[in-house]
Structure formats: structure tokens, C-alpha cells
Amino acid sequence: MAERKSILLRLDPAVHDALARWAAAELRSTNAQIEYLLRRALQAEGRLPTDAGRMRRPGRPRQEATGEAGEAGEADR
């Protein structure tokens, strides 16, 4: 994955609170919600670069298989 860029973003506190609530409702971080909205706006305007990486789906990332049986794997036996 390409290196992520960091920026400083100043927001009105009420706007930040609204974004944080919206992000929580969609199981995203506030940062991921802002990126999601920016990507959606870029795509709507036909300005999203074709080489832009995909965003991770909302929610907790799935655990990658490590070859060791986890708690769920042992309970299924």
C-alpha cells in the first residue's frame, strides 16, 4: 500500500461533532468518514484519480489467518 499523506484540518467544533456522530453510526473513524466523503465528492465530479487505492470497508478489520486456531476456531470443533 502506498504511503498515506497527513494533513492538518481545522473544523468548526459543531461540524466535527456532526462528522464524528455520522462516522460512529457507519462504524468508521472520523478520519475515514472524511476520506469517504471526499472520495464520493471527487467521484461525483469525475475527478477521482483512476490510480486511487480502494478504501477499507467500514467496521473492524477481519483477522487474517495466521495458521493458529483462535478462540472461535476452537469453539467450532
PDB file of N, CA, C and O in Angstrom:
ATOM      1  N   MET A   1       0.839  -1.171   0.000  1.00  0.00           N
ATOM      2  CA  MET A   1       0.000   0.000   0.000  1.00  0.00           C
ATOM      3  C   MET A   1       0.888   1.240   0.000  1.00  0.00           C
ATOM      4  O   MET A   1       1.910   1.290   0.657  1.00  0.00           O
ATOM      5  N   ALA A   2       0.463   2.242  -0.747  1.00  0.00           N
ATOM      6  CA  ALA A   2       1.222   3.482  -0.816  1.00  0.00           C
ATOM      7  C   ALA A   2       1.175   4.225   0.519  1.00  0.00           C
ATOM      8  O   ALA A   2       0.247   4.049   1.306  1.00  0.00           O
ATOM      9  N   GLU A   3       2.186   5.039   0.726  1.00  0.00           N
ATOM     10  CA  GLU A   3       2.242   5.822   1.952  1.00  0.00           C
ATOM     11  C   GLU A   3       1.053   6.776   2.015  1.00  0.00           C
ATOM     12  O   GLU A   3       0.672   7.378   1.025  1.00  0.00           O
ATOM     13  N   ARG A   4       0.457   6.902   3.195  1.00  0.00           N
ATOM     14  CA  ARG A   4      -0.673   7.803   3.399  1.00  0.00           C
ATOM     15  C   ARG A   4      -0.158   9.205   3.658  1.00  0.00           C
ATOM     16  O   ARG A   4       0.861   9.388   4.315  1.00  0.00           O
ATOM     17  N   LYS A   5      -0.842  10.205   3.166  1.00  0.00           N
ATOM     18  CA  LYS A   5      -0.488  11.603   3.389  1.00  0.00           C
ATOM     19  C   LYS A   5      -1.251  12.120   4.602  1.00  0.00           C
ATOM     20  O   LYS A   5      -2.414  11.785   4.806  1.00  0.00           O
ATOM     21  N   SER A   6      -0.605  12.939   5.399  1.00  0.00           N
ATOM     22  CA  SER A   6      -1.234  13.552   6.566  1.00  0.00           C
ATOM     23  C   SER A   6      -1.443  15.027   6.295  1.00  0.00           C
ATOM     24  O   SER A   6      -0.590  15.690   5.694  1.00  0.00           O
ATOM     25  N   ILE A   7      -2.589  15.553   6.741  1.00  0.00           N
ATOM     26  CA  ILE A   7      -2.847  16.985   6.633  1.00  0.00           C
ATOM     27  C   ILE A   7      -3.454  17.461   7.943  1.00  0.00           C
ATOM     28  O   ILE A   7      -4.040  16.680   8.694  1.00  0.00           O
ATOM     29  N   LEU A   8      -3.304  18.738   8.191  1.00  0.00           N
ATOM     30  CA  LEU A   8      -3.948  19.362   9.328  1.00  0.00           C
ATOM     31  C   LEU A   8      -5.244  19.965   8.819  1.00  0.00           C
ATOM     32  O   LEU A   8      -5.247  20.712   7.845  1.00  0.00           O
ATOM     33  N   LEU A   9      -6.352  19.647   9.454  1.00  0.00           N
ATOM     34  CA  LEU A   9      -7.652  20.144   9.020  1.00  0.00           C
ATOM     35  C   LEU A   9      -8.320  20.836  10.190  1.00  0.00           C
ATOM     36  O   LEU A   9      -8.526  20.232  11.248  1.00  0.00           O
ATOM     37  N   ARG A  10      -8.633  22.092  10.019  1.00  0.00           N
ATOM     38  CA  ARG A  10      -9.317  22.845  11.069  1.00  0.00           C
ATOM     39  C   ARG A  10     -10.802  22.850  10.763  1.00  0.00           C
ATOM     40  O   ARG A  10     -11.207  23.209   9.651  1.00  0.00           O
ATOM     41  N   LEU A  11     -11.609  22.445  11.731  1.00  0.00           N
ATOM     42  CA  LEU A  11     -13.055  22.374  11.557  1.00  0.00           C
ATOM     43  C   LEU A  11     -13.761  23.115  12.679  1.00  0.00           C
ATOM     44  O   LEU A  11     -13.277  23.153  13.808  1.00  0.00           O
ATOM     45  N   ASP A  12     -14.917  23.640  12.363  1.00  0.00           N
ATOM     46  CA  ASP A  12     -15.795  24.181  13.387  1.00  0.00           C
ATOM     47  C   ASP A  12     -16.154  23.022  14.330  1.00  0.00           C
ATOM     48  O   ASP A  12     -16.413  21.901  13.862  1.00  0.00           O
ATOM     49  N   PRO A  13     -16.147  23.228  15.633  1.00  0.00           N
ATOM     50  CA  PRO A  13     -16.448  22.135  16.569  1.00  0.00           C
ATOM     51  C   PRO A  13     -17.793  21.460  16.310  1.00  0.00           C
ATOM     52  O   PRO A  13     -17.911  20.238  16.442  1.00  0.00           O
ATOM     53  N   ALA A  14     -18.795  22.220  15.906  1.00  0.00           N
ATOM     54  CA  ALA A  14     -20.108  21.627  15.631  1.00  0.00           C
ATOM     55  C   ALA A  14     -20.048  20.711  14.402  1.00  0.00           C
ATOM     56  O   ALA A  14     -20.671  19.649  14.372  1.00  0.00           O
ATOM     57  N   VAL A  15     -19.262  21.124  13.398  1.00  0.00           N
ATOM     58  CA  VAL A  15     -19.098  20.292  12.196  1.00  0.00           C
ATOM     59  C   VAL A  15     -18.346  19.013  12.562  1.00  0.00           C
ATOM     60  O   VAL A  15     -18.718  17.913  12.132  1.00  0.00           O
ATOM     61  N   HIS A  16     -17.305  19.141  13.371  1.00  0.00           N
ATOM     62  CA  HIS A  16     -16.550  17.963  13.797  1.00  0.00           C
ATOM     63  C   HIS A  16     -17.445  17.002  14.573  1.00  0.00           C
ATOM     64  O   HIS A  16     -17.406  15.786  14.339  1.00  0.00           O
ATOM     65  N   ASP A  17     -18.247  17.523  15.485  1.00  0.00           N
ATOM     66  CA  ASP A  17     -19.144  16.663  16.263  1.00  0.00           C
ATOM     67  C   ASP A  17     -20.141  15.938  15.365  1.00  0.00           C
ATOM     68  O   ASP A  17     -20.393  14.741  15.539  1.00  0.00           O
ATOM     69  N   ALA A  18     -20.687  16.645  14.382  1.00  0.00           N
ATOM     70  CA  ALA A  18     -21.630  16.015  13.454  1.00  0.00           C
ATOM     71  C   ALA A  18     -20.942  14.921  12.640  1.00  0.00           C
ATOM     72  O   ALA A  18     -21.500  13.830  12.447  1.00  0.00           O
ATOM     73  N   LEU A  19     -19.715  15.195  12.181  1.00  0.00           N
ATOM     74  CA  LEU A  19     -18.956  14.185  11.435  1.00  0.00           C
ATOM     75  C   LEU A  19     -18.649  12.967  12.305  1.00  0.00           C
ATOM     76  O   LEU A  19     -18.744  11.822  11.847  1.00  0.00           O
ATOM     77  N   ALA A  20     -18.266  13.218  13.549  1.00  0.00           N
ATOM     78  CA  ALA A  20     -17.935  12.113  14.459  1.00  0.00           C
ATOM     79  C   ALA A  20     -19.157  11.243  14.721  1.00  0.00           C
ATOM     80  O   ALA A  20     -19.058  10.007  14.753  1.00  0.00           O
ATOM     81  N   ARG A  21     -20.320  11.843  14.894  1.00  0.00           N
ATOM     82  CA  ARG A  21     -21.553  11.060  15.116  1.00  0.00           C
ATOM     83  C   ARG A  21     -21.901  10.245  13.872  1.00  0.00           C
ATOM     84  O   ARG A  21     -22.271   9.077  13.960  1.00  0.00           O
ATOM     85  N   TRP A  22     -21.782  10.865  12.703  1.00  0.00           N
ATOM     86  CA  TRP A  22     -22.069  10.195  11.450  1.00  0.00           C
ATOM     87  C   TRP A  22     -21.100   9.024  11.250  1.00  0.00           C
ATOM     88  O   TRP A  22     -21.498   7.922  10.876  1.00  0.00           O
ATOM     89  N   ALA A  23     -19.838   9.272  11.524  1.00  0.00           N
ATOM     90  CA  ALA A  23     -18.825   8.221  11.383  1.00  0.00           C
ATOM     91  C   ALA A  23     -19.125   7.051  12.320  1.00  0.00           C
ATOM     92  O   ALA A  23     -19.056   5.887  11.906  1.00  0.00           O
ATOM     93  N   ALA A  24     -19.468   7.346  13.562  1.00  0.00           N
ATOM     94  CA  ALA A  24     -19.774   6.283  14.524  1.00  0.00           C
ATOM     95  C   ALA A  24     -20.972   5.455  14.062  1.00  0.00           C
ATOM     96  O   ALA A  24     -20.975   4.225  14.199  1.00  0.00           O
ATOM     97  N   ALA A  25     -21.972   6.109  13.493  1.00  0.00           N
ATOM     98  CA  ALA A  25     -23.156   5.397  13.007  1.00  0.00           C
ATOM     99  C   ALA A  25     -22.821   4.457  11.851  1.00  0.00           C
ATOM    100  O   ALA A  25     -23.496   3.450  11.646  1.00  0.00           O
ATOM    101  N   GLU A  26     -21.773   4.770  11.098  1.00  0.00           N
ATOM    102  CA  GLU A  26     -21.363   3.944   9.960  1.00  0.00           C
ATOM    103  C   GLU A  26     -20.128   3.098  10.265  1.00  0.00           C
ATOM    104  O   GLU A  26     -19.516   2.539   9.359  1.00  0.00           O
ATOM    105  N   LEU A  27     -19.776   3.021  11.551  1.00  0.00           N
ATOM    106  CA  LEU A  27     -18.647   2.204  12.017  1.00  0.00           C
ATOM    107  C   LEU A  27     -17.328   2.609  11.354  1.00  0.00           C
ATOM    108  O   LEU A  27     -16.513   1.768  10.985  1.00  0.00           O
ATOM    109  N   ARG A  28     -17.136   3.915  11.198  1.00  0.00           N
ATOM    110  CA  ARG A  28     -15.887   4.433  10.658  1.00  0.00           C
ATOM    111  C   ARG A  28     -15.274   5.379  11.679  1.00  0.00           C
ATOM    112  O   ARG A  28     -15.962   5.929  12.520  1.00  0.00           O
ATOM    113  N   SER A  29     -13.983   5.618  11.558  1.00  0.00           N
ATOM    114  CA  SER A  29     -13.351   6.684  12.329  1.00  0.00           C
ATOM    115  C   SER A  29     -13.742   8.006  11.678  1.00  0.00           C
ATOM    116  O   SER A  29     -14.188   8.039  10.521  1.00  0.00           O
ATOM    117  N   THR A  30     -13.563   9.086  12.407  1.00  0.00           N
ATOM    118  CA  THR A  30     -13.846  10.398  11.828  1.00  0.00           C
ATOM    119  C   THR A  30     -12.957  10.630  10.610  1.00  0.00           C
ATOM    120  O   THR A  30     -13.415  11.135   9.576  1.00  0.00           O
ATOM    121  N   ASN A  31     -11.700  10.246  10.694  1.00  0.00           N
ATOM    122  CA  ASN A  31     -10.777  10.391   9.572  1.00  0.00           C
ATOM    123  C   ASN A  31     -11.269   9.606   8.354  1.00  0.00           C
ATOM    124  O   ASN A  31     -11.274  10.125   7.234  1.00  0.00           O
ATOM    125  N   ALA A  32     -11.690   8.372   8.562  1.00  0.00           N
ATOM    126  CA  ALA A  32     -12.171   7.550   7.448  1.00  0.00           C
ATOM    127  C   ALA A  32     -13.454   8.133   6.859  1.00  0.00           C
ATOM    128  O   ALA A  32     -13.674   8.064   5.643  1.00  0.00           O
ATOM    129  N   GLN A  33     -14.301   8.724   7.695  1.00  0.00           N
ATOM    130  CA  GLN A  33     -15.530   9.333   7.207  1.00  0.00           C
ATOM    131  C   GLN A  33     -15.218  10.531   6.318  1.00  0.00           C
ATOM    132  O   GLN A  33     -15.823  10.706   5.258  1.00  0.00           O
ATOM    133  N   ILE A  34     -14.257  11.346   6.721  1.00  0.00           N
ATOM    134  CA  ILE A  34     -13.859  12.492   5.911  1.00  0.00           C
ATOM    135  C   ILE A  34     -13.305  12.012   4.572  1.00  0.00           C
ATOM    136  O   ILE A  34     -13.659  12.543   3.508  1.00  0.00           O
ATOM    137  N   GLU A  35     -12.466  10.987   4.595  1.00  0.00           N
ATOM    138  CA  GLU A  35     -11.919  10.469   3.340  1.00  0.00           C
ATOM    139  C   GLU A  35     -13.034   9.902   2.460  1.00  0.00           C
ATOM    140  O   GLU A  35     -13.059  10.130   1.246  1.00  0.00           O
ATOM    141  N   TYR A  36     -13.976   9.193   3.058  1.00  0.00           N
ATOM    142  CA  TYR A  36     -15.106   8.637   2.313  1.00  0.00           C
ATOM    143  C   TYR A  36     -15.889   9.757   1.612  1.00  0.00           C
ATOM    144  O   TYR A  36     -16.202   9.666   0.427  1.00  0.00           O
ATOM    145  N   LEU A  37     -16.175  10.822   2.352  1.00  0.00           N
ATOM    146  CA  LEU A  37     -16.942  11.926   1.779  1.00  0.00           C
ATOM    147  C   LEU A  37     -16.164  12.647   0.675  1.00  0.00           C
ATOM    148  O   LEU A  37     -16.735  13.022  -0.354  1.00  0.00           O
ATOM    149  N   LEU A  38     -14.869  12.826   0.885  1.00  0.00           N
ATOM    150  CA  LEU A  38     -14.050  13.455  -0.145  1.00  0.00           C
ATOM    151  C   LEU A  38     -13.993  12.601  -1.409  1.00  0.00           C
ATOM    152  O   LEU A  38     -14.104  13.112  -2.529  1.00  0.00           O
ATOM    153  N   ARG A  39     -13.829  11.301  -1.243  1.00  0.00           N
ATOM    154  CA  ARG A  39     -13.791  10.410  -2.405  1.00  0.00           C
ATOM    155  C   ARG A  39     -15.118  10.430  -3.155  1.00  0.00           C
ATOM    156  O   ARG A  39     -15.155  10.423  -4.384  1.00  0.00           O
ATOM    157  N   ARG A  40     -16.219  10.437  -2.395  1.00  0.00           N
ATOM    158  CA  ARG A  40     -17.543  10.463  -3.016  1.00  0.00           C
ATOM    159  C   ARG A  40     -17.737  11.754  -3.816  1.00  0.00           C
ATOM    160  O   ARG A  40     -18.256  11.719  -4.935  1.00  0.00           O
ATOM    161  N   ALA A  41     -17.294  12.883  -3.263  1.00  0.00           N
ATOM    162  CA  ALA A  41     -17.401  14.161  -3.967  1.00  0.00           C
ATOM    163  C   ALA A  41     -16.519  14.168  -5.218  1.00  0.00           C
ATOM    164  O   ALA A  41     -16.949  14.634  -6.282  1.00  0.00           O
ATOM    165  N   LEU A  42     -15.294  13.660  -5.101  1.00  0.00           N
ATOM    166  CA  LEU A  42     -14.401  13.589  -6.258  1.00  0.00           C
ATOM    167  C   LEU A  42     -14.989  12.711  -7.356  1.00  0.00           C
ATOM    168  O   LEU A  42     -14.934  13.064  -8.544  1.00  0.00           O
ATOM    169  N   GLN A  43     -15.560  11.586  -6.966  1.00  0.00           N
ATOM    170  CA  GLN A  43     -16.141  10.672  -7.954  1.00  0.00           C
ATOM    171  C   GLN A  43     -17.341  11.321  -8.646  1.00  0.00           C
ATOM    172  O   GLN A  43     -17.494  11.218  -9.865  1.00  0.00           O
ATOM    173  N   ALA A  44     -18.174  12.022  -7.881  1.00  0.00           N
ATOM    174  CA  ALA A  44     -19.352  12.672  -8.449  1.00  0.00           C
ATOM    175  C   ALA A  44     -18.969  13.741  -9.474  1.00  0.00           C
ATOM    176  O   ALA A  44     -19.693  13.966 -10.446  1.00  0.00           O
ATOM    177  N   GLU A  45     -17.835  14.367  -9.281  1.00  0.00           N
ATOM    178  CA  GLU A  45     -17.353  15.409 -10.193  1.00  0.00           C
ATOM    179  C   GLU A  45     -16.443  14.862 -11.285  1.00  0.00           C
ATOM    180  O   GLU A  45     -15.918  15.620 -12.089  1.00  0.00           O
ATOM    181  N   GLY A  46     -16.232  13.542 -11.286  1.00  0.00           N
ATOM    182  CA  GLY A  46     -15.356  12.941 -12.290  1.00  0.00           C
ATOM    183  C   GLY A  46     -13.899  13.277 -12.076  1.00  0.00           C
ATOM    184  O   GLY A  46     -13.113  13.295 -13.020  1.00  0.00           O
ATOM    185  N   ARG A  47     -13.512  13.541 -10.828  1.00  0.00           N
ATOM    186  CA  ARG A  47     -12.138  13.947 -10.528  1.00  0.00           C
ATOM    187  C   ARG A  47     -11.376  12.927  -9.692  1.00  0.00           C
ATOM    188  O   ARG A  47     -10.244  13.183  -9.303  1.00  0.00           O
ATOM    189  N   LEU A  48     -11.956  11.795  -9.400  1.00  0.00           N
ATOM    190  CA  LEU A  48     -11.265  10.777  -8.618  1.00  0.00           C
ATOM    191  C   LEU A  48     -10.231  10.092  -9.504  1.00  0.00           C
ATOM    192  O   LEU A  48     -10.576   9.538 -10.554  1.00  0.00           O
ATOM    193  N   PRO A  49      -8.953  10.151  -9.138  1.00  0.00           N
ATOM    194  CA  PRO A  49      -7.919   9.527  -9.977  1.00  0.00           C
ATOM    195  C   PRO A  49      -8.148   8.018 -10.101  1.00  0.00           C
ATOM    196  O   PRO A  49      -8.570   7.359  -9.150  1.00  0.00           O
ATOM    197  N   THR A  50      -7.869   7.492 -11.277  1.00  0.00           N
ATOM    198  CA  THR A  50      -8.062   6.063 -11.502  1.00  0.00           C
ATOM    199  C   THR A  50      -7.077   5.226 -10.695  1.00  0.00           C
ATOM    200  O   THR A  50      -7.352   4.058 -10.417  1.00  0.00           O
ATOM    201  N   ASP A  51      -5.955   5.821 -10.303  1.00  0.00           N
ATOM    202  CA  ASP A  51      -4.967   5.063  -9.535  1.00  0.00           C
ATOM    203  C   ASP A  51      -5.149   5.226  -8.020  1.00  0.00           C
ATOM    204  O   ASP A  51      -4.293   4.772  -7.250  1.00  0.00           O
ATOM    205  N   ALA A  52      -6.247   5.831  -7.588  1.00  0.00           N
ATOM    206  CA  ALA A  52      -6.513   5.964  -6.145  1.00  0.00           C
ATOM    207  C   ALA A  52      -6.827   4.575  -5.585  1.00  0.00           C
ATOM    208  O   ALA A  52      -7.621   3.831  -6.161  1.00  0.00           O
ATOM    209  N   GLY A  53      -6.179   4.232  -4.477  1.00  0.00           N
ATOM    210  CA  GLY A  53      -6.426   2.935  -3.848  1.00  0.00           C
ATOM    211  C   GLY A  53      -7.844   2.856  -3.315  1.00  0.00           C
ATOM    212  O   GLY A  53      -8.530   3.865  -3.132  1.00  0.00           O
ATOM    213  N   ARG A  54      -8.271   1.643  -3.068  1.00  0.00           N
ATOM    214  CA  ARG A  54      -9.611   1.434  -2.519  1.00  0.00           C
ATOM    215  C   ARG A  54      -9.623   1.701  -1.026  1.00  0.00           C
ATOM    216  O   ARG A  54      -8.637   1.479  -0.340  1.00  0.00           O
ATOM    217  N   MET A  55     -10.756   2.124  -0.527  1.00  0.00           N
ATOM    218  CA  MET A  55     -10.911   2.325   0.912  1.00  0.00           C
ATOM    219  C   MET A  55     -11.262   0.991   1.562  1.00  0.00           C
ATOM    220  O   MET A  55     -11.891   0.129   0.950  1.00  0.00           O
ATOM    221  N   ARG A  56     -10.865   0.864   2.817  1.00  0.00           N
ATOM    222  CA  ARG A  56     -11.238  -0.304   3.594  1.00  0.00           C
ATOM    223  C   ARG A  56     -12.719  -0.207   3.920  1.00  0.00           C
ATOM    224  O   ARG A  56     -13.262   0.870   4.096  1.00  0.00           O
ATOM    225  N   ARG A  57     -13.397  -1.337   3.997  1.00  0.00           N
ATOM    226  CA  ARG A  57     -14.820  -1.352   4.345  1.00  0.00           C
ATOM    227  C   ARG A  57     -15.020  -0.889   5.780  1.00  0.00           C
ATOM    228  O   ARG A  57     -14.130  -1.052   6.604  1.00  0.00           O
ATOM    229  N   PRO A  58     -16.201  -0.356   6.107  1.00  0.00           N
ATOM    230  CA  PRO A  58     -16.449   0.087   7.485  1.00  0.00           C
ATOM    231  C   PRO A  58     -16.432  -1.079   8.460  1.00  0.00           C
ATOM    232  O   PRO A  58     -16.699  -2.223   8.090  1.00  0.00           O
ATOM    233  N   GLY A  59     -16.159  -0.790   9.700  1.00  0.00           N
ATOM    234  CA  GLY A  59     -16.155  -1.816  10.745  1.00  0.00           C
ATOM    235  C   GLY A  59     -14.754  -2.281  11.070  1.00  0.00           C
ATOM    236  O   GLY A  59     -13.770  -1.809  10.518  1.00  0.00           O
ATOM    237  N   ARG A  60     -14.692  -3.226  11.967  1.00  0.00           N
ATOM    238  CA  ARG A  60     -13.396  -3.756  12.373  1.00  0.00           C
ATOM    239  C   ARG A  60     -12.814  -4.619  11.270  1.00  0.00           C
ATOM    240  O   ARG A  60     -13.524  -5.377  10.626  1.00  0.00           O
ATOM    241  N   PRO A  61     -11.510  -4.529  11.053  1.00  0.00           N
ATOM    242  CA  PRO A  61     -10.904  -5.388  10.027  1.00  0.00           C
ATOM    243  C   PRO A  61     -10.978  -6.853  10.439  1.00  0.00           C
ATOM    244  O   PRO A  61     -10.929  -7.179  11.626  1.00  0.00           O
ATOM    245  N   ARG A  62     -11.138  -7.695   9.458  1.00  0.00           N
ATOM    246  CA  ARG A  62     -11.156  -9.138   9.744  1.00  0.00           C
ATOM    247  C   ARG A  62      -9.777  -9.577  10.152  1.00  0.00           C
ATOM    248  O   ARG A  62      -8.771  -9.084   9.654  1.00  0.00           O
ATOM    249  N   GLN A  63      -9.723 -10.555  11.069  1.00  0.00           N
ATOM    250  CA  GLN A  63      -8.433 -11.099  11.470  1.00  0.00           C
ATOM    251  C   GLN A  63      -7.916 -11.976  10.347  1.00  0.00           C
ATOM    252  O   GLN A  63      -8.651 -12.772   9.782  1.00  0.00           O
ATOM    253  N   GLU A  64      -6.650 -11.778  10.030  1.00  0.00           N
ATOM    254  CA  GLU A  64      -6.047 -12.594   8.982  1.00  0.00           C
ATOM    255  C   GLU A  64      -5.698 -13.953   9.549  1.00  0.00           C
ATOM    256  O   GLU A  64      -5.339 -14.084  10.709  1.00  0.00           O
ATOM    257  N   ALA A  65      -5.806 -14.962   8.718  1.00  0.00           N
ATOM    258  CA  ALA A  65      -5.468 -16.320   9.142  1.00  0.00           C
ATOM    259  C   ALA A  65      -3.973 -16.407   9.414  1.00  0.00           C
ATOM    260  O   ALA A  65      -3.155 -16.047   8.577  1.00  0.00           O
ATOM    261  N   THR A  66      -3.623 -16.872  10.603  1.00  0.00           N
ATOM    262  CA  THR A  66      -2.212 -16.984  10.954  1.00  0.00           C
ATOM    263  C   THR A  66      -1.769 -18.442  11.016  1.00  0.00           C
ATOM    264  O   THR A  66      -0.624 -18.720  11.287  1.00  0.00           O
ATOM    265  N   GLY A  67      -2.714 -19.338  10.794  1.00  0.00           N
ATOM    266  CA  GLY A  67      -2.358 -20.746  10.874  1.00  0.00           C
ATOM    267  C   GLY A  67      -2.579 -21.324  12.263  1.00  0.00           C
ATOM    268  O   GLY A  67      -2.533 -22.518  12.465  1.00  0.00           O
ATOM    269  N   GLU A  68      -2.818 -20.459  13.242  1.00  0.00           N
ATOM    270  CA  GLU A  68      -3.083 -20.915  14.599  1.00  0.00           C
ATOM    271  C   GLU A  68      -4.573 -20.857  14.856  1.00  0.00           C
ATOM    272  O   GLU A  68      -5.252 -19.945  14.407  1.00  0.00           O
ATOM    273  N   ALA A  69      -5.100 -21.813  15.594  1.00  0.00           N
ATOM    274  CA  ALA A  69      -6.523 -21.819  15.916  1.00  0.00           C
ATOM    275  C   ALA A  69      -6.798 -20.732  16.948  1.00  0.00           C
ATOM    276  O   ALA A  69      -6.154 -20.661  17.981  1.00  0.00           O
ATOM    277  N   GLY A  70      -7.759 -19.879  16.636  1.00  0.00           N
ATOM    278  CA  GLY A  70      -8.161 -18.829  17.564  1.00  0.00           C
ATOM    279  C   GLY A  70      -9.294 -19.313  18.445  1.00  0.00           C
ATOM    280  O   GLY A  70      -9.708 -20.476  18.393  1.00  0.00           O
ATOM    281  N   GLU A  71      -9.831 -18.437  19.259  1.00  0.00           N
ATOM    282  CA  GLU A  71     -10.905 -18.809  20.166  1.00  0.00           C
ATOM    283  C   GLU A  71     -12.115 -19.325  19.382  1.00  0.00           C
ATOM    284  O   GLU A  71     -12.703 -20.319  19.746  1.00  0.00           O
ATOM    285  N   ALA A  72     -12.484 -18.631  18.309  1.00  0.00           N
ATOM    286  CA  ALA A  72     -13.651 -19.033  17.532  1.00  0.00           C
ATOM    287  C   ALA A  72     -13.404 -20.404  16.887  1.00  0.00           C
ATOM    288  O   ALA A  72     -14.298 -21.232  16.818  1.00  0.00           O
ATOM    289  N   GLY A  73     -12.195 -20.625  16.396  1.00  0.00           N
ATOM    290  CA  GLY A  73     -11.887 -21.892  15.732  1.00  0.00           C
ATOM    291  C   GLY A  73     -11.958 -23.059  16.698  1.00  0.00           C
ATOM    292  O   GLY A  73     -12.404 -24.142  16.351  1.00  0.00           O
ATOM    293  N   GLU A  74     -11.535 -22.883  17.939  1.00  0.00           N
ATOM    294  CA  GLU A  74     -11.588 -23.959  18.909  1.00  0.00           C
ATOM    295  C   GLU A  74     -13.011 -24.225  19.365  1.00  0.00           C
ATOM    296  O   GLU A  74     -13.377 -25.364  19.618  1.00  0.00           O
ATOM    297  N   ALA A  75     -13.857 -23.194  19.415  1.00  0.00           N
ATOM    298  CA  ALA A  75     -15.235 -23.377  19.859  1.00  0.00           C
ATOM    299  C   ALA A  75     -16.046 -24.133  18.813  1.00  0.00           C
ATOM    300  O   ALA A  75     -17.033 -24.764  19.144  1.00  0.00           O
ATOM    301  N   ASP A  76     -15.651 -24.031  17.543  1.00  0.00           N
ATOM    302  CA  ASP A  76     -16.388 -24.685  16.474  1.00  0.00           C
ATOM    303  C   ASP A  76     -16.109 -26.179  16.409  1.00  0.00           C
ATOM    304  O   ASP A  76     -16.806 -26.894  15.717  1.00  0.00           O
ATOM    305  N   ARG A  77     -15.095 -26.649  17.095  1.00  0.00           N
ATOM    306  CA  ARG A  77     -14.730 -28.060  16.986  1.00  0.00           C
ATOM    307  C   ARG A  77     -15.617 -28.946  17.793  1.00  0.00           C
ATOM    308  O   ARG A  77     -16.236 -28.676  18.714  1.00  0.00           O
TER     309      ARG A  77
END
